[in-house]
PDB file of C-alpha atoms in Angstrom:
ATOM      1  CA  UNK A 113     111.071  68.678 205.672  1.00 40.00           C
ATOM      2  CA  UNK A 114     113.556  66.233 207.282  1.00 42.00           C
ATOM      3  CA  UNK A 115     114.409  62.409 205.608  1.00 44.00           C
ATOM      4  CA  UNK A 116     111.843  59.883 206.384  1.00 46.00           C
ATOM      5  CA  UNK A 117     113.333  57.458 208.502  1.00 44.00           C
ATOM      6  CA  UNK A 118     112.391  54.696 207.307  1.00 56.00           C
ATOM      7  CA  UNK A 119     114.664  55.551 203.548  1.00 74.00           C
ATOM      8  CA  UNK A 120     117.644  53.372 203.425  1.00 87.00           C
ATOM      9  CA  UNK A 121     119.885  52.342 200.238  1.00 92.00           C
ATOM     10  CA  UNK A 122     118.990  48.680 200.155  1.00 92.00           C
ATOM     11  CA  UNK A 123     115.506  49.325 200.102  1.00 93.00           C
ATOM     12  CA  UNK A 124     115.632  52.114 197.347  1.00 94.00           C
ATOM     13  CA  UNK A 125     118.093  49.975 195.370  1.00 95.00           C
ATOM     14  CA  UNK A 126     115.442  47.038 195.116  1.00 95.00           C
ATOM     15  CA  UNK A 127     112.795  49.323 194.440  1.00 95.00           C
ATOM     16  CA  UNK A 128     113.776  51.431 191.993  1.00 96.00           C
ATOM     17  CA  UNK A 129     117.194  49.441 190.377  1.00 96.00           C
ATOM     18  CA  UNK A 130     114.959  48.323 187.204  1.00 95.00           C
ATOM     19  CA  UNK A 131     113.298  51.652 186.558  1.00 94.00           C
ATOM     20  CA  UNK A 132     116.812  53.215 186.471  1.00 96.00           C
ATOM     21  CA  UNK A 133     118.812  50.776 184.491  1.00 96.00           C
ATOM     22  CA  UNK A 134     115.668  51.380 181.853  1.00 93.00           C
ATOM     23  CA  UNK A 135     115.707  54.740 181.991  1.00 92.00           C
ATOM     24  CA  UNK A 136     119.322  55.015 181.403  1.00 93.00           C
ATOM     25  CA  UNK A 137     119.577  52.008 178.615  1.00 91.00           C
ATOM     26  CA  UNK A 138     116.634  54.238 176.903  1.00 87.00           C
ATOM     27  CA  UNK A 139     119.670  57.152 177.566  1.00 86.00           C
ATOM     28  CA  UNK A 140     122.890  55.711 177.047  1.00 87.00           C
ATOM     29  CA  UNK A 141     122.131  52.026 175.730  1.00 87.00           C
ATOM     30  CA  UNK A 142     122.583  48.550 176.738  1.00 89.00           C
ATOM     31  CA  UNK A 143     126.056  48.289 176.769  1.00 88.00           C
ATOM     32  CA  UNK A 144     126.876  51.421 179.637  1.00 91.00           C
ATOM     33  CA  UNK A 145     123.419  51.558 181.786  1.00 94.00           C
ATOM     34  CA  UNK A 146     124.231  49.122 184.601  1.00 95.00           C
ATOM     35  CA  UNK A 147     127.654  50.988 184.942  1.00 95.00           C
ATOM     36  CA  UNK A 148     125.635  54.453 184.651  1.00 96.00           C
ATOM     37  CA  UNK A 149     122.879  52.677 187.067  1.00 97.00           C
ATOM     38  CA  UNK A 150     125.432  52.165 189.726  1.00 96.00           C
ATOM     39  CA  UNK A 151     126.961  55.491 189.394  1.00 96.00           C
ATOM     40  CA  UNK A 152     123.666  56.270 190.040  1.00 96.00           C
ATOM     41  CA  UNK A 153     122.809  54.756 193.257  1.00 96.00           C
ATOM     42  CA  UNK A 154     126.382  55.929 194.517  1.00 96.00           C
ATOM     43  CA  UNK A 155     125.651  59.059 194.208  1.00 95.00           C
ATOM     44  CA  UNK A 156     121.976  58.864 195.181  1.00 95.00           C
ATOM     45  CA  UNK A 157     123.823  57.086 198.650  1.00 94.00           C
ATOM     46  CA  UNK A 158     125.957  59.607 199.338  1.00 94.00           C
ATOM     47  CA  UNK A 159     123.480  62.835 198.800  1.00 92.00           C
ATOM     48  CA  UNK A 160     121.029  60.517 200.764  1.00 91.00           C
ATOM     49  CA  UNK A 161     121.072  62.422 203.678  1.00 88.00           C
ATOM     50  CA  UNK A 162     119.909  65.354 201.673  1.00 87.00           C
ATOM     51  CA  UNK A 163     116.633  63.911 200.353  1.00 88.00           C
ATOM     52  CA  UNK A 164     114.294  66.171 201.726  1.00 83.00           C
ATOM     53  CA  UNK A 165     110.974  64.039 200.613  1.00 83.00           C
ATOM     54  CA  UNK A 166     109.797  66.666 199.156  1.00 84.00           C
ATOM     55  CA  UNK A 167     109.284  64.605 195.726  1.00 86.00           C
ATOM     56  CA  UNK A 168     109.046  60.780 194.725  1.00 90.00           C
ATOM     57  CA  UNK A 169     111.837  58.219 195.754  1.00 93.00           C
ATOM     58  CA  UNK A 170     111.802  57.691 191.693  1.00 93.00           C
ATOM     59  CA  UNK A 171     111.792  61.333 190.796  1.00 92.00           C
ATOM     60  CA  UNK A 172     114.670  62.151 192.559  1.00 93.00           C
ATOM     61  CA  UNK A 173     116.615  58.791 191.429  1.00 95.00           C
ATOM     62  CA  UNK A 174     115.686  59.874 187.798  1.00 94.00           C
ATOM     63  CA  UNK A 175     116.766  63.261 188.100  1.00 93.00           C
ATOM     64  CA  UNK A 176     120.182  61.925 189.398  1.00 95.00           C
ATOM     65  CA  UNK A 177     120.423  59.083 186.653  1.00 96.00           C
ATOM     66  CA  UNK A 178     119.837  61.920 183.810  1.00 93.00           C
ATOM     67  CA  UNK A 179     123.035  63.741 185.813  1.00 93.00           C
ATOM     68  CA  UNK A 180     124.766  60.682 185.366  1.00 95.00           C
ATOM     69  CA  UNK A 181     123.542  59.774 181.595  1.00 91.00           C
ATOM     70  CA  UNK A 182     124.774  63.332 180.487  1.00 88.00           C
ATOM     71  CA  UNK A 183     128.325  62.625 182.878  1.00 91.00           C
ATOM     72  CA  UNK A 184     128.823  59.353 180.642  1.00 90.00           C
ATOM     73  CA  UNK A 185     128.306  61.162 176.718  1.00 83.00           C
ATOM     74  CA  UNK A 186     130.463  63.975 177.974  1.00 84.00           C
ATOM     75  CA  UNK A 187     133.155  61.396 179.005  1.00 83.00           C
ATOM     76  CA  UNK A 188     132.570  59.182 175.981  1.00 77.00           C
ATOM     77  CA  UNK A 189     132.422  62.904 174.154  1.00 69.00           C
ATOM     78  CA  UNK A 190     129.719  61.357 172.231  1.00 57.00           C
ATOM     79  CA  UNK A 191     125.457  61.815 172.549  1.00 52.00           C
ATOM     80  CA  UNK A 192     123.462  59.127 172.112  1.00 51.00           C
ATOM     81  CA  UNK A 193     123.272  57.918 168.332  1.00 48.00           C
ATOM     82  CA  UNK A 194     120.379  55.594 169.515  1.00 49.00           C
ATOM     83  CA  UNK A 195     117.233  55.721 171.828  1.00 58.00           C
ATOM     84  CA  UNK A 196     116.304  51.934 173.153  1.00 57.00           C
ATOM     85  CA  UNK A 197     112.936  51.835 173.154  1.00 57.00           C
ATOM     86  CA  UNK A 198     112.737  48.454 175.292  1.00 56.00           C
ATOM     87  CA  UNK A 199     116.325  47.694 176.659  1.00 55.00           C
ATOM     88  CA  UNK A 200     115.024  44.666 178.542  1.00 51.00           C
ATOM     89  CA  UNK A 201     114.726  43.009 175.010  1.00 49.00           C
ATOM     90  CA  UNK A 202     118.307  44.172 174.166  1.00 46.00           C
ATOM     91  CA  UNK A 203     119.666  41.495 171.614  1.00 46.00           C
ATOM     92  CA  UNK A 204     116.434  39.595 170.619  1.00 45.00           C
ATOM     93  CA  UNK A 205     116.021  39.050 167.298  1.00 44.00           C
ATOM     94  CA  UNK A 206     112.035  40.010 166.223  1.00 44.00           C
ATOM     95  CA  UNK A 207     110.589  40.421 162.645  1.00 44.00           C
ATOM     96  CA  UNK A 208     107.400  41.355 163.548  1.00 47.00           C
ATOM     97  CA  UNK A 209     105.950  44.909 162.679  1.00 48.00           C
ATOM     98  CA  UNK A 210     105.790  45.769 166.445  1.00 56.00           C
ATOM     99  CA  UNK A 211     109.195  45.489 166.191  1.00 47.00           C
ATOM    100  CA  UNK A 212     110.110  47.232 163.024  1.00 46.00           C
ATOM    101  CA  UNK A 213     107.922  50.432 163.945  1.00 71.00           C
ATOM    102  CA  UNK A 214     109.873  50.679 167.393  1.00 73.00           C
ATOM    103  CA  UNK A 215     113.422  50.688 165.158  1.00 76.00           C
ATOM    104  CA  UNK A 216     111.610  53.015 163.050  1.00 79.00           C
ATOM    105  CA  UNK A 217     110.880  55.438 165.774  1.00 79.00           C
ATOM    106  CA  UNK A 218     113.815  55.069 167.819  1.00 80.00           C
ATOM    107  CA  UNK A 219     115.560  56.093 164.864  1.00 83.00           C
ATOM    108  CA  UNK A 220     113.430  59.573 164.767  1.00 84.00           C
ATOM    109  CA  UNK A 221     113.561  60.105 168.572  1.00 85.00           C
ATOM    110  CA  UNK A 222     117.428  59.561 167.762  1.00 84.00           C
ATOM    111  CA  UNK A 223     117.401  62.929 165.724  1.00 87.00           C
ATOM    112  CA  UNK A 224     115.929  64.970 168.173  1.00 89.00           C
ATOM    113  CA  UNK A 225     117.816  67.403 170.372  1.00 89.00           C
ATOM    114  CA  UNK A 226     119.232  65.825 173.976  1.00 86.00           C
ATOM    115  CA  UNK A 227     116.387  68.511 175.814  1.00 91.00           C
ATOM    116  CA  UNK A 228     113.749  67.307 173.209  1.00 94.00           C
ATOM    117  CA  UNK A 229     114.629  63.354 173.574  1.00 90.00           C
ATOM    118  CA  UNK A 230     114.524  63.812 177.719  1.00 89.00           C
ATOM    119  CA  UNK A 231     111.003  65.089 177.842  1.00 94.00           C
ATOM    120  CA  UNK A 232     109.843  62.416 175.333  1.00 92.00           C
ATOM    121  CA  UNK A 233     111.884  59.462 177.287  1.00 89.00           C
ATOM    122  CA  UNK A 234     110.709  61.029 180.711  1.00 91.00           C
ATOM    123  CA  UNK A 235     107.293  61.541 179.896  1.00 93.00           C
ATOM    124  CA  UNK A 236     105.878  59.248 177.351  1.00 90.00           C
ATOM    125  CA  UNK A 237     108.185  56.513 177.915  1.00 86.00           C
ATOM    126  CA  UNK A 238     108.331  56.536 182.041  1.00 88.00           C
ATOM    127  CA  UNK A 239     105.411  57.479 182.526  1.00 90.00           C
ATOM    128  CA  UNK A 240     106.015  61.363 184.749  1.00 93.00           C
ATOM    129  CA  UNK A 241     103.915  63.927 184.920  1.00 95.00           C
ATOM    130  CA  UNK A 242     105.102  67.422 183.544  1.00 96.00           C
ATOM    131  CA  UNK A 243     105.792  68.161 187.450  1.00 95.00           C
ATOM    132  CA  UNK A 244     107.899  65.552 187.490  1.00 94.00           C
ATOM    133  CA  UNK A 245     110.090  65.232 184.039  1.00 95.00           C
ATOM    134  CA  UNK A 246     110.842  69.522 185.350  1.00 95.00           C
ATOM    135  CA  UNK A 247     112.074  68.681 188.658  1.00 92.00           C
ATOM    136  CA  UNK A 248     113.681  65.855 186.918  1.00 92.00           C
ATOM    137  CA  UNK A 249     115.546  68.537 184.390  1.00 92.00           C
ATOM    138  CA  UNK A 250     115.356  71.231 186.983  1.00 91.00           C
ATOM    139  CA  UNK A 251     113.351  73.470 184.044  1.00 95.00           C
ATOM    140  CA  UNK A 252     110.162  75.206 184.597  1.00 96.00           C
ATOM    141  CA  UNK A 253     107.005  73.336 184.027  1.00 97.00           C
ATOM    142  CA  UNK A 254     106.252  75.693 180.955  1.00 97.00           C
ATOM    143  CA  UNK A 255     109.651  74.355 179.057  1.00 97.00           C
ATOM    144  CA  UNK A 256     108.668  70.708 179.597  1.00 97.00           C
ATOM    145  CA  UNK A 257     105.198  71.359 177.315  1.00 97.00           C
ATOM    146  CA  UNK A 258     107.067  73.335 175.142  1.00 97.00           C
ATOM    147  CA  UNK A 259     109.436  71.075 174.404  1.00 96.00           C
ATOM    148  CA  UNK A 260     107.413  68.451 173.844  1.00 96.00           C
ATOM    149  CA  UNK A 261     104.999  69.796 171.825  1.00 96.00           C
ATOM    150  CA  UNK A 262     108.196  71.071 169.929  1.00 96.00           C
ATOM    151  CA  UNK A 263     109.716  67.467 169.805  1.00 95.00           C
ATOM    152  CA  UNK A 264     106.539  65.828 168.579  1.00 93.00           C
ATOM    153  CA  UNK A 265     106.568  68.454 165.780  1.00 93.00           C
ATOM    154  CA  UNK A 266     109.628  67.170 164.581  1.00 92.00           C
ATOM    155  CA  UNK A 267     109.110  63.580 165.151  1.00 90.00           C
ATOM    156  CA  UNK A 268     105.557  64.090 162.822  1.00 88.00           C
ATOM    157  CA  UNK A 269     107.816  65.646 160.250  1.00 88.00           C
ATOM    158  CA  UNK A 270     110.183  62.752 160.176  1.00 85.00           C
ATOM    159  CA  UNK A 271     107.924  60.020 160.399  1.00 84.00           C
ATOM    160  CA  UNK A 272     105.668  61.585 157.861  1.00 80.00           C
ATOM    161  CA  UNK A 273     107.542  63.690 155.567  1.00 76.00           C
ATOM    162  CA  UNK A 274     104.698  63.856 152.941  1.00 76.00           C
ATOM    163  CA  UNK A 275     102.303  65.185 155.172  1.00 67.00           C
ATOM    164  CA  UNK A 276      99.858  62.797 154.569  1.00 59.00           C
ATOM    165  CA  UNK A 277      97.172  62.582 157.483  1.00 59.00           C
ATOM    166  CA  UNK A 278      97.808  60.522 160.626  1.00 53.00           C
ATOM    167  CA  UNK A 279      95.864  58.162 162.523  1.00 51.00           C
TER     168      UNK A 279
END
């Protein structure tokens, strides 16, 4: 399936820049996503003529920015000691409870594995379907729903470590 003509960088850039810098402040934080976002949409430019259509604009910019996210902790030879729940309010001071339960469970999604956290970031937190978050990891459909069943295991052990009943 050839390119759809009408694809060009600026036009994917204005579309889909926000959605990427989130996903990779949720990633990497703040500080390195616009640097990672850029990286990004260099590569996503010069593989461009590859893009077969044969999944979402976003999809395949996602699966690229996760590329580039793991690129960045390899390089910094760190992982990600944080998960930013809402990096467009990066630096705002808030006291309400909204607030504290998002620290709260950034801090749990924080000590999950880096194949856990991705399913959980690509599928509750942007929103793709288990199609998607797999082509976006290049795993089989199956692993996606095992992993996050696994990862919300984990997160209802650490958010709840008495066991007492949820909800």
């Amino acid at each position: 399936m050839a390119r759809p003509n009408h694809l060009d960088m600026e036009t994917i850039v204005r579309q889909h820049y926000d959605a990427v810098y989130r996903f990779c402040a949720r990633r990497i934080g703040p500080d390195r996503a616009a640097d990672v976002s850029q990286e990004t949409f260099i590569t996503a430019n010069r593989v461009l003529k590859n893009f077969r259509a044969e999944s979402a604009v976003r999809t395949w910019l996602l699966g690229i920015a996760n590329n580039e996210c793991r690129r960045a902790n390899r390089q910094a030879r760190c992982g990600p000691s944080f998960v930013e729940l809402d990096p467009m309010r990066h630096g705002e001071e808030s006291h309400e409870s909204p607030a504290i339960a998002q620290h709260v469970l950034a801090g749990a999604l924080a000590q999950l594995s880096e194949d856990h956290r991705e399913v959980v970031l690509l599928h509750e937190l942007e929103g793709l379907t288990y199609d998607e978050a797999a082509e976006v990891l290049g795993v089989p459909v199956g692993t996606v729903k095992s992993r996050l069943h696994h990862a919300f295991l984990h997160l209802r052990r650490v958010l709840n470590p008495q066991g007492a009943p949820v909800g």
